[in-house]
Every structure is written in structure tokens, then in C-alpha cells.
């Protein structure tokens, strides 16, 4: 994955990068984020922690809004609500989340995300609402 084409916030180190999440824009309103799973991502039962899935989904979904930053005059956005359904344990060593903006309003964005494993199985699905701050005219 290459560096994202949208403007970086300048915040270092960023949580998603520290976790190892790599993201790329797939065009306006969409983003793909990937993570190579590691032993430290496991919970006490030995499964990948649900918070890891949510982090990858939240990253892809939030970055999908960032792809619209210049075109839609968005200064920043923040997650207000995120709902996730965990569907299956992942197979393989890598997961991929695709985030997509469903609707962008004046002060909010409605976004969906799907997390899949290397076999293409849906591992988790999420829907959320982001607060959007517009650039001043």
C-alpha cells in the first residue's frame, strides 16, 4: 500500500500507523485499510481482539471521508457513532477493511465498512456516523 493521497494531519505518531494499519484511497469516498495480524493482536482466549477489527474499520471508514476533503470542503471529521457486527474469525495473516461514504450531509457523514480476511470471508461489518467540520468560506 502506498501513502494516502489526501493531506496528512501532521500528527505523529498516528495511532493507525503505530498499530501497523496501511491505507490507500480507492477514489472519492472510499478507502482500503490493511493490517498484518500479529500475536500481540490476540485477546486472552487467543482470538484476534475485537478492538483490532474496530480500529481497522474505523481507520478505513474515517479515511474514506478524508478522500473528500478538498472536493467537499471538509476541514476534519470525527467518529460519533460506530456499530459493528463480528461475523467470523479471520483466516490467514492479513485483514482488509473497505470504507465507503454512503451519504455526506452538511455536518455529518454516514459510512459503512466491511472487513475481510485473506480468503475473502466477511469477518466484520460496521456502520457509523461521523461529525464533519467544513472549511470556512
mmCIF file of C-alpha atoms in Angstrom:
data_model
loop_
_atom_site.group_PDB
_atom_site.id
_atom_site.type_symbol
_atom_site.label_atom_id
_atom_site.label_comp_id
_atom_site.label_asym_id
_atom_site.label_seq_id
_atom_site.Cartn_x
_atom_site.Cartn_y
_atom_site.Cartn_z
ATOM 1 C CA UNK A 1 0.000 0.000 0.000
ATOM 2 C CA UNK A 2 1.220 3.455 -0.770
ATOM 3 C CA UNK A 3 0.944 6.653 1.212
ATOM 4 C CA UNK A 4 -2.531 8.146 1.129
ATOM 5 C CA UNK A 5 -3.083 10.896 -1.462
ATOM 6 C CA UNK A 6 -5.051 13.097 0.939
ATOM 7 C CA UNK A 7 -3.406 15.723 3.119
ATOM 8 C CA UNK A 8 -1.812 14.334 6.246
ATOM 9 C CA UNK A 9 -2.780 15.922 9.545
ATOM 10 C CA UNK A 10 0.791 16.294 10.745
ATOM 11 C CA UNK A 11 0.033 14.362 13.937
ATOM 12 C CA UNK A 12 2.898 11.991 14.704
ATOM 13 C CA UNK A 13 2.871 9.215 15.643
ATOM 14 C CA UNK A 14 -0.604 8.387 14.422
ATOM 15 C CA UNK A 15 -2.459 5.545 16.126
ATOM 16 C CA UNK A 16 -3.294 3.701 12.891
ATOM 17 C CA UNK A 17 0.314 3.773 11.721
ATOM 18 C CA UNK A 18 1.580 2.727 15.161
ATOM 19 C CA UNK A 19 -0.768 -0.261 15.065
ATOM 20 C CA UNK A 20 0.553 -1.168 11.599
ATOM 21 C CA UNK A 21 -2.527 -0.239 9.563
ATOM 22 C CA UNK A 22 -1.718 0.771 5.983
ATOM 23 C CA UNK A 23 -4.306 2.685 3.966
ATOM 24 C CA UNK A 24 -4.883 3.840 0.420
ATOM 25 C CA UNK A 25 -7.593 5.809 -1.301
ATOM 26 C CA UNK A 26 -9.664 3.884 -3.813
ATOM 27 C CA UNK A 27 -11.213 7.071 -5.205
ATOM 28 C CA UNK A 28 -13.563 9.717 -3.843
ATOM 29 C CA UNK A 29 -15.483 8.421 -0.838
ATOM 30 C CA UNK A 30 -13.689 5.077 -0.497
ATOM 31 C CA UNK A 31 -10.612 3.777 1.284
ATOM 32 C CA UNK A 32 -8.957 0.416 1.899
ATOM 33 C CA UNK A 33 -7.002 -0.250 5.084
ATOM 34 C CA UNK A 34 -4.987 -3.417 5.749
ATOM 35 C CA UNK A 35 -3.330 -4.933 8.774
ATOM 36 C CA UNK A 36 -0.995 -7.887 9.105
ATOM 37 C CA UNK A 37 -2.140 -9.778 12.181
ATOM 38 C CA UNK A 38 0.412 -10.441 14.910
ATOM 39 C CA UNK A 39 0.432 -12.346 18.214
ATOM 40 C CA UNK A 40 0.014 -9.083 20.173
ATOM 41 C CA UNK A 41 -3.371 -8.540 18.492
ATOM 42 C CA UNK A 42 -4.827 -11.569 20.319
ATOM 43 C CA UNK A 43 -7.087 -11.478 23.377
ATOM 44 C CA UNK A 44 -6.770 -13.729 26.410
ATOM 45 C CA UNK A 45 -8.675 -16.515 24.610
ATOM 46 C CA UNK A 46 -6.212 -16.496 21.703
ATOM 47 C CA UNK A 47 -8.567 -14.875 19.173
ATOM 48 C CA UNK A 48 -7.896 -11.553 17.459
ATOM 49 C CA UNK A 49 -9.258 -8.848 19.768
ATOM 50 C CA UNK A 50 -12.436 -7.170 18.512
ATOM 51 C CA UNK A 51 -10.866 -3.773 19.175
ATOM 52 C CA UNK A 52 -8.291 -4.543 16.488
ATOM 53 C CA UNK A 53 -11.085 -5.161 13.970
ATOM 54 C CA UNK A 54 -12.798 -1.939 15.035
ATOM 55 C CA UNK A 55 -9.558 0.020 14.679
ATOM 56 C CA UNK A 56 -9.032 -1.174 11.110
ATOM 57 C CA UNK A 57 -12.669 -0.475 10.228
ATOM 58 C CA UNK A 58 -12.675 2.955 11.899
ATOM 59 C CA UNK A 59 -9.496 3.856 10.009
ATOM 60 C CA UNK A 60 -10.861 2.839 6.591
ATOM 61 C CA UNK A 61 -14.195 4.496 7.247
ATOM 62 C CA UNK A 62 -12.689 7.736 8.552
ATOM 63 C CA UNK A 63 -10.161 7.908 5.731
ATOM 64 C CA UNK A 64 -12.987 7.421 3.211
ATOM 65 C CA UNK A 65 -14.311 10.799 4.385
ATOM 66 C CA UNK A 66 -10.810 12.292 4.161
ATOM 67 C CA UNK A 67 -10.735 11.419 0.443
ATOM 68 C CA UNK A 68 -13.485 14.024 0.021
ATOM 69 C CA UNK A 69 -11.657 16.718 1.973
ATOM 70 C CA UNK A 70 -10.770 19.077 -0.875
ATOM 71 C CA UNK A 71 -13.749 18.349 -3.126
ATOM 72 C CA UNK A 72 -16.336 18.839 -0.355
ATOM 73 C CA UNK A 73 -14.544 21.470 1.767
ATOM 74 C CA UNK A 74 -14.062 19.240 4.819
ATOM 75 C CA UNK A 75 -11.646 20.540 7.462
ATOM 76 C CA UNK A 76 -11.878 17.463 9.678
ATOM 77 C CA UNK A 77 -14.159 14.647 10.777
ATOM 78 C CA UNK A 78 -14.559 12.560 13.927
ATOM 79 C CA UNK A 79 -16.397 9.338 14.710
ATOM 80 C CA UNK A 80 -19.624 9.989 16.620
ATOM 81 C CA UNK A 81 -21.158 6.519 16.466
ATOM 82 C CA UNK A 82 -19.820 3.166 15.290
ATOM 83 C CA UNK A 83 -21.738 -0.108 15.272
ATOM 84 C CA UNK A 84 -20.067 -3.384 14.397
ATOM 85 C CA UNK A 85 -21.187 -6.940 13.848
ATOM 86 C CA UNK A 86 -18.489 -9.585 14.276
ATOM 87 C CA UNK A 87 -19.221 -12.364 11.805
ATOM 88 C CA UNK A 88 -16.324 -14.843 11.776
ATOM 89 C CA UNK A 89 -12.758 -15.322 12.978
ATOM 90 C CA UNK A 90 -10.219 -14.369 10.308
ATOM 91 C CA UNK A 91 -8.276 -16.946 8.318
ATOM 92 C CA UNK A 92 -4.784 -16.060 7.231
ATOM 93 C CA UNK A 93 -2.431 -13.376 8.467
ATOM 94 C CA UNK A 94 -3.963 -10.257 6.935
ATOM 95 C CA UNK A 95 -7.288 -8.428 7.156
ATOM 96 C CA UNK A 96 -8.594 -5.728 4.835
ATOM 97 C CA UNK A 97 -11.297 -3.145 5.526
ATOM 98 C CA UNK A 98 -13.027 -1.163 2.816
ATOM 99 C CA UNK A 99 -14.754 2.016 3.977
ATOM 100 C CA UNK A 100 -17.320 3.818 1.846
ATOM 101 C CA UNK A 101 -19.197 7.073 2.394
ATOM 102 C CA UNK A 102 -22.914 6.384 1.924
ATOM 103 C CA UNK A 103 -24.136 9.936 2.437
ATOM 104 C CA UNK A 104 -22.416 13.216 3.181
ATOM 105 C CA UNK A 105 -24.525 15.959 4.707
ATOM 106 C CA UNK A 106 -23.683 19.417 5.982
ATOM 107 C CA UNK A 107 -22.411 18.328 9.400
ATOM 108 C CA UNK A 108 -22.431 14.544 9.278
ATOM 109 C CA UNK A 109 -21.367 11.620 7.131
ATOM 110 C CA UNK A 110 -22.875 8.150 7.085
ATOM 111 C CA UNK A 111 -20.270 5.483 6.378
ATOM 112 C CA UNK A 112 -20.109 1.704 6.056
ATOM 113 C CA UNK A 113 -17.183 -0.691 6.281
ATOM 114 C CA UNK A 114 -16.554 -4.359 5.590
ATOM 115 C CA UNK A 115 -13.581 -6.271 7.000
ATOM 116 C CA UNK A 116 -12.492 -9.413 5.133
ATOM 117 C CA UNK A 117 -9.763 -11.979 5.647
ATOM 118 C CA UNK A 118 -7.311 -13.411 3.102
ATOM 119 C CA UNK A 119 -9.905 -15.936 1.940
ATOM 120 C CA UNK A 120 -12.353 -13.118 1.159
ATOM 121 C CA UNK A 121 -14.662 -14.042 4.034
ATOM 122 C CA UNK A 122 -16.510 -11.180 5.718
ATOM 123 C CA UNK A 123 -15.112 -11.028 9.241
ATOM 124 C CA UNK A 124 -16.975 -7.910 10.424
ATOM 125 C CA UNK A 125 -19.322 -5.214 9.119
ATOM 126 C CA UNK A 126 -19.714 -1.726 10.515
ATOM 127 C CA UNK A 127 -21.893 1.336 10.071
ATOM 128 C CA UNK A 128 -21.221 4.705 11.588
ATOM 129 C CA UNK A 129 -21.835 8.415 11.722
ATOM 130 C CA UNK A 130 -19.021 10.966 11.606
ATOM 131 C CA UNK A 131 -19.252 14.611 12.637
ATOM 132 C CA UNK A 132 -17.916 16.743 9.785
ATOM 133 C CA UNK A 133 -16.445 20.218 10.154
ATOM 134 C CA UNK A 134 -16.380 22.260 6.958
ATOM 135 C CA UNK A 135 -13.664 24.702 5.947
ATOM 136 C CA UNK A 136 -14.712 28.295 6.284
ATOM 137 C CA UNK A 137 -15.723 30.004 3.057
#
